[in-house]
Amino acid sequence: MTAGVSREEEPAVRIDPFDPSDLDELMEIENRSFTLPWSRESYEELWPLDSIRIWVARSGDELVGYYLLQSVGEESELHTFAVKPEFRRRGIGRMLLDHMIEQAKGRGTTRVFLQVRPSNTPARTLYGSLGFSAVGVRRRYYRDNDEDALVLRLELQ
Ligand SMILES: CC(C)(COP(=O)(O)OP(=O)(O)OC[C@H]1O[C@@H](n2cnc3c(N)ncnc32)[C@H](O)[C@@H]1OP(=O)(O)O)[C@@H](O)C(=O)NCCC(=O)NCCS
């Protein structure tokens, strides 16, 4: 037996479809992750729509991340995406985006769009590593600080 403090293995992270019973935990992450969080009502209104899919990452019973994708015709848009602060830098964000890309392909779309703040280095680094590139700017888009929004696009093979 090795000396020292034993640390229990953390459960593997898995990705499941969103269920309305996930909303409390999802909203906690949303409110901790964004200065302009979406409202609970927005999620309640959107999730039943045919064009919308929300997926959640779980570690054991704990909700640790999520994304919301809208797919219409040949285009998908990643509207929200976040990982619980205590679980960041462990590959969960990348895992969710790999899953998102497979979902977008499965829904027959050929490109994915999203918007990101130029100051959001973690997200921009991750998107760049997956092949997203900037295709436009929406000037003074974010109303909390008048920051621009970068529009990124990923072409799917
Ligand atoms: C963006 C976010 C989802 C990333 O989640 P995550 O689980 O920490 O991401 P990962 O651990 O999978 O990181 C993958 C890669 O992204 C990049 N990255 C992630 N966090 C980073 C940081 N703080 N600084 C620089 N690069 C970072 C790195 O290249 C990282 O790979 P590495 O850990 O091997 O260096 C998370 O930071 C978050 O929830 N942010 C707040 C919400 C948000 O901004 N969402 C996006 C809105 S557009």
mmCIF file of C-alpha atoms and ligand atoms in Angstrom:
data_model
loop_
_atom_site.group_PDB
_atom_site.id
_atom_site.type_symbol
_atom_site.label_atom_id
_atom_site.label_comp_id
_atom_site.label_asym_id
_atom_site.label_seq_id
_atom_site.Cartn_x
_atom_site.Cartn_y
_atom_site.Cartn_z
ATOM 1 C CA MET A 1 0.000 0.000 0.000
ATOM 2 C CA THR A 2 1.342 3.449 -0.836
ATOM 3 C CA ALA A 3 1.677 6.121 1.803
ATOM 4 C CA GLY A 4 -0.125 9.433 1.653
ATOM 5 C CA VAL A 5 -3.648 10.594 1.134
ATOM 6 C CA SER A 6 -5.669 8.296 -1.022
ATOM 7 C CA ARG A 7 -7.836 10.020 -3.595
ATOM 8 C CA GLU A 8 -10.888 8.351 -4.971
ATOM 9 C CA GLU A 9 -10.996 7.963 -8.735
ATOM 10 C CA GLU A 10 -13.303 10.518 -10.319
ATOM 11 C CA PRO A 11 -16.084 9.037 -12.395
ATOM 12 C CA ALA A 12 -15.692 9.122 -16.161
ATOM 13 C CA VAL A 13 -17.443 11.985 -17.919
ATOM 14 C CA ARG A 14 -20.302 11.039 -20.214
ATOM 15 C CA ILE A 15 -22.581 13.054 -22.470
ATOM 16 C CA ASP A 16 -26.367 12.675 -22.294
ATOM 17 C CA PRO A 17 -29.359 14.412 -23.841
ATOM 18 C CA PHE A 18 -30.666 17.269 -21.700
ATOM 19 C CA ASP A 19 -33.624 16.536 -19.470
ATOM 20 C CA PRO A 20 -35.722 19.297 -17.842
ATOM 21 C CA SER A 21 -34.628 17.974 -14.425
ATOM 22 C CA ASP A 22 -31.094 19.157 -15.386
ATOM 23 C CA LEU A 23 -32.158 22.792 -15.535
ATOM 24 C CA ASP A 24 -31.216 23.859 -11.984
ATOM 25 C CA GLU A 25 -27.646 22.621 -12.390
ATOM 26 C CA LEU A 26 -27.384 23.948 -15.941
ATOM 27 C CA MET A 27 -28.526 27.400 -14.806
ATOM 28 C CA GLU A 28 -25.978 27.426 -12.010
ATOM 29 C CA ILE A 29 -23.194 26.885 -14.566
ATOM 30 C CA GLU A 30 -24.763 29.394 -16.974
ATOM 31 C CA ASN A 31 -24.914 32.104 -14.296
ATOM 32 C CA ARG A 32 -21.334 31.463 -13.203
ATOM 33 C CA SER A 33 -19.989 31.378 -16.757
ATOM 34 C CA PHE A 34 -21.483 34.398 -18.520
ATOM 35 C CA THR A 35 -21.856 38.086 -17.713
ATOM 36 C CA LEU A 36 -25.012 38.052 -19.860
ATOM 37 C CA PRO A 37 -26.467 34.628 -19.014
ATOM 38 C CA TRP A 38 -29.507 33.258 -20.782
ATOM 39 C CA SER A 39 -32.642 33.093 -18.633
ATOM 40 C CA ARG A 40 -34.186 29.887 -17.372
ATOM 41 C CA GLU A 41 -37.237 30.743 -19.494
ATOM 42 C CA SER A 42 -35.091 30.825 -22.644
ATOM 43 C CA TYR A 43 -33.967 27.253 -22.043
ATOM 44 C CA GLU A 44 -37.507 26.159 -21.170
ATOM 45 C CA GLU A 45 -38.828 27.659 -24.401
ATOM 46 C CA LEU A 46 -36.056 26.428 -26.656
ATOM 47 C CA TRP A 47 -35.370 22.857 -25.636
ATOM 48 C CA PRO A 48 -38.626 21.348 -26.988
ATOM 49 C CA LEU A 49 -38.064 22.826 -30.480
ATOM 50 C CA ASP A 50 -37.214 20.386 -33.275
ATOM 51 C CA SER A 51 -34.263 22.488 -34.423
ATOM 52 C CA ILE A 52 -32.689 22.571 -30.934
ATOM 53 C CA ARG A 53 -30.606 19.955 -29.180
ATOM 54 C CA ILE A 54 -29.119 20.421 -25.710
ATOM 55 C CA TRP A 55 -26.542 17.924 -24.461
ATOM 56 C CA VAL A 56 -25.077 17.746 -20.970
ATOM 57 C CA ALA A 57 -21.794 16.317 -19.647
ATOM 58 C CA ARG A 58 -21.994 14.446 -16.358
ATOM 59 C CA SER A 59 -19.343 13.265 -13.938
ATOM 60 C CA GLY A 60 -21.226 10.703 -11.867
ATOM 61 C CA ASP A 61 -24.458 12.484 -10.948
ATOM 62 C CA GLU A 62 -23.000 15.959 -11.264
ATOM 63 C CA LEU A 63 -23.728 18.090 -14.300
ATOM 64 C CA VAL A 64 -20.369 19.545 -15.353
ATOM 65 C CA GLY A 65 -21.020 21.091 -18.764
ATOM 66 C CA TYR A 66 -23.464 21.538 -21.628
ATOM 67 C CA TYR A 67 -24.030 22.941 -25.080
ATOM 68 C CA LEU A 68 -27.036 24.044 -27.111
ATOM 69 C CA LEU A 69 -26.996 23.548 -30.870
ATOM 70 C CA GLN A 70 -29.556 24.761 -33.390
ATOM 71 C CA SER A 71 -29.625 23.087 -36.794
ATOM 72 C CA VAL A 72 -31.601 24.473 -39.733
ATOM 73 C CA GLY A 73 -31.023 23.307 -43.304
ATOM 74 C CA GLU A 74 -27.297 23.112 -43.993
ATOM 75 C CA GLU A 75 -26.277 25.255 -41.047
ATOM 76 C CA SER A 76 -25.885 24.675 -37.337
ATOM 77 C CA GLU A 77 -25.276 27.319 -34.724
ATOM 78 C CA LEU A 78 -23.663 26.700 -31.368
ATOM 79 C CA HIS A 79 -25.599 29.101 -29.148
ATOM 80 C CA THR A 80 -24.301 28.248 -25.684
ATOM 81 C CA PHE A 81 -21.475 26.115 -24.373
ATOM 82 C CA ALA A 82 -19.932 26.036 -20.884
ATOM 83 C CA VAL A 83 -18.084 23.841 -18.418
ATOM 84 C CA LYS A 84 -18.475 24.109 -14.636
ATOM 85 C CA PRO A 85 -15.586 26.237 -13.348
ATOM 86 C CA GLU A 86 -14.212 23.508 -11.029
ATOM 87 C CA PHE A 87 -14.053 21.072 -13.972
ATOM 88 C CA ARG A 88 -12.305 23.253 -16.551
ATOM 89 C CA ARG A 89 -8.968 22.362 -18.175
ATOM 90 C CA ARG A 90 -9.698 18.639 -18.004
ATOM 91 C CA GLY A 91 -10.730 18.143 -21.610
ATOM 92 C CA ILE A 92 -14.500 18.325 -21.028
ATOM 93 C CA GLY A 93 -14.939 21.368 -23.272
ATOM 94 C CA ARG A 94 -13.133 19.623 -26.114
ATOM 95 C CA MET A 95 -15.165 16.463 -25.507
ATOM 96 C CA LEU A 96 -18.408 18.451 -25.745
ATOM 97 C CA LEU A 97 -17.306 20.145 -28.976
ATOM 98 C CA ASP A 98 -16.228 16.846 -30.573
ATOM 99 C CA HIS A 99 -19.676 15.536 -29.689
ATOM 100 C CA MET A 100 -21.301 18.692 -31.063
ATOM 101 C CA ILE A 101 -19.500 18.282 -34.403
ATOM 102 C CA GLU A 102 -20.744 14.691 -34.726
ATOM 103 C CA GLN A 103 -24.275 15.826 -33.885
ATOM 104 C CA ALA A 104 -24.108 18.627 -36.450
ATOM 105 C CA LYS A 105 -22.933 16.169 -39.119
ATOM 106 C CA GLY A 106 -25.644 13.709 -38.111
ATOM 107 C CA ARG A 107 -28.248 16.385 -38.640
ATOM 108 C CA GLY A 108 -26.988 16.899 -42.180
ATOM 109 C CA THR A 109 -25.388 20.293 -41.729
ATOM 110 C CA THR A 110 -22.250 21.306 -43.572
ATOM 111 C CA ARG A 111 -21.087 24.222 -41.426
ATOM 112 C CA VAL A 112 -21.285 25.378 -37.840
ATOM 113 C CA PHE A 113 -21.353 29.023 -36.759
ATOM 114 C CA LEU A 114 -20.864 30.588 -33.348
ATOM 115 C CA GLN A 115 -20.154 33.943 -31.780
ATOM 116 C CA VAL A 116 -17.417 34.636 -29.276
ATOM 117 C CA ARG A 117 -15.982 37.637 -27.485
ATOM 118 C CA PRO A 118 -12.513 38.626 -28.744
ATOM 119 C CA SER A 119 -11.425 38.693 -25.054
ATOM 120 C CA ASN A 120 -12.479 35.065 -24.454
ATOM 121 C CA THR A 121 -9.063 33.470 -24.851
ATOM 122 C CA PRO A 122 -10.001 30.017 -23.464
ATOM 123 C CA ALA A 123 -12.902 29.582 -25.866
ATOM 124 C CA ARG A 124 -11.086 31.097 -28.853
ATOM 125 C CA THR A 125 -8.085 28.839 -28.315
ATOM 126 C CA LEU A 126 -10.302 25.792 -28.160
ATOM 127 C CA TYR A 127 -12.364 26.767 -31.219
ATOM 128 C CA GLY A 128 -9.203 27.527 -33.185
ATOM 129 C CA SER A 129 -7.730 24.127 -32.367
ATOM 130 C CA LEU A 130 -10.836 22.481 -33.830
ATOM 131 C CA GLY A 131 -10.563 24.420 -37.080
ATOM 132 C CA PHE A 132 -13.021 27.282 -36.536
ATOM 133 C CA SER A 133 -12.007 30.493 -38.295
ATOM 134 C CA ALA A 134 -13.298 34.069 -38.082
ATOM 135 C CA VAL A 135 -15.675 35.067 -40.877
ATOM 136 C CA GLY A 136 -17.134 38.289 -39.518
ATOM 137 C CA VAL A 137 -17.522 40.799 -36.726
ATOM 138 C CA ARG A 138 -20.683 42.152 -35.127
ATOM 139 C CA ARG A 139 -19.697 45.553 -33.809
ATOM 140 C CA ARG A 140 -20.520 46.389 -30.163
ATOM 141 C CA TYR A 141 -22.653 43.290 -29.930
ATOM 142 C CA TYR A 142 -22.385 42.548 -26.188
ATOM 143 C CA ARG A 143 -24.388 45.109 -24.313
ATOM 144 C CA ASP A 144 -22.618 44.769 -20.944
ATOM 145 C CA ASN A 145 -19.352 46.283 -22.231
ATOM 146 C CA ASP A 146 -20.058 47.065 -25.905
ATOM 147 C CA GLU A 147 -17.559 44.391 -26.928
ATOM 148 C CA ASP A 148 -17.652 43.160 -30.528
ATOM 149 C CA ALA A 149 -18.690 39.600 -31.320
ATOM 150 C CA LEU A 150 -16.480 37.532 -33.597
ATOM 151 C CA VAL A 151 -18.427 35.203 -35.869
ATOM 152 C CA LEU A 152 -16.582 31.902 -36.336
ATOM 153 C CA ARG A 153 -17.336 29.147 -38.829
ATOM 154 C CA LEU A 154 -16.311 25.526 -39.106
ATOM 155 C CA GLU A 155 -16.745 23.753 -42.446
ATOM 156 C CA LEU A 156 -17.668 20.100 -41.959
ATOM 157 C CA GLN A 157 -16.399 17.457 -44.337
HETATM 158 C C1 LIG B 1 -14.449 27.657 -22.934
HETATM 159 C C2 LIG B 1 -14.675 26.494 -21.955
HETATM 160 C C3 LIG B 1 -16.004 25.829 -22.262
HETATM 161 C C4 LIG B 1 -13.521 25.480 -22.126
HETATM 162 O O1 LIG B 1 -13.833 24.332 -21.325
HETATM 163 P P1 LIG B 1 -12.690 23.397 -20.735
HETATM 164 O O2 LIG B 1 -13.351 22.131 -20.291
HETATM 165 O O3 LIG B 1 -11.877 24.120 -19.741
HETATM 166 O O4 LIG B 1 -11.823 23.120 -22.032
HETATM 167 P P2 LIG B 1 -10.746 21.939 -22.249
HETATM 168 O O5 LIG B 1 -10.208 21.483 -20.925
HETATM 169 O O6 LIG B 1 -11.355 20.912 -23.123
HETATM 170 O O7 LIG B 1 -9.617 22.722 -23.020
HETATM 171 C C5 LIG B 1 -9.291 22.409 -24.341
HETATM 172 C C6 LIG B 1 -8.266 23.404 -24.850
HETATM 173 O O8 LIG B 1 -8.811 24.736 -24.879
HETATM 174 C C7 LIG B 1 -7.777 25.675 -24.565
HETATM 175 N N1 LIG B 1 -8.069 26.324 -23.287
HETATM 176 C C8 LIG B 1 -9.016 25.982 -22.380
HETATM 177 N N2 LIG B 1 -8.983 26.842 -21.337
HETATM 178 C C9 LIG B 1 -7.988 27.720 -21.600
HETATM 179 C C10 LIG B 1 -7.484 28.842 -20.898
HETATM 180 N N3 LIG B 1 -7.985 29.236 -19.691
HETATM 181 N N4 LIG B 1 -6.472 29.554 -21.470
HETATM 182 C C11 LIG B 1 -5.966 29.198 -22.668
HETATM 183 N N5 LIG B 1 -6.412 28.113 -23.383
HETATM 184 C C12 LIG B 1 -7.409 27.407 -22.838
HETATM 185 C C13 LIG B 1 -6.496 24.870 -24.441
HETATM 186 O O9 LIG B 1 -5.925 24.776 -25.728
HETATM 187 C C14 LIG B 1 -7.042 23.534 -23.987
HETATM 188 O O10 LIG B 1 -6.177 22.463 -24.243
HETATM 189 P P3 LIG B 1 -5.069 22.072 -23.122
HETATM 190 O O11 LIG B 1 -5.774 22.007 -21.793
HETATM 191 O O12 LIG B 1 -4.579 20.751 -23.613
HETATM 192 O O13 LIG B 1 -4.064 23.178 -23.158
HETATM 193 C C15 LIG B 1 -14.660 27.007 -20.473
HETATM 194 O O14 LIG B 1 -13.505 27.804 -20.272
HETATM 195 C C16 LIG B 1 -15.899 27.808 -20.099
HETATM 196 O O15 LIG B 1 -16.925 27.250 -19.710
HETATM 197 N N6 LIG B 1 -15.808 29.140 -20.210
HETATM 198 C C17 LIG B 1 -16.945 30.003 -19.844
HETATM 199 C C18 LIG B 1 -18.072 29.901 -20.834
HETATM 200 C C19 LIG B 1 -17.629 30.292 -22.238
HETATM 201 O O16 LIG B 1 -16.838 31.197 -22.451
HETATM 202 N N7 LIG B 1 -18.174 29.563 -23.234
HETATM 203 C C20 LIG B 1 -17.893 29.807 -24.629
HETATM 204 C C21 LIG B 1 -18.774 30.922 -25.115
HETATM 205 S S1 LIG B 1 -18.414 31.365 -26.805
#
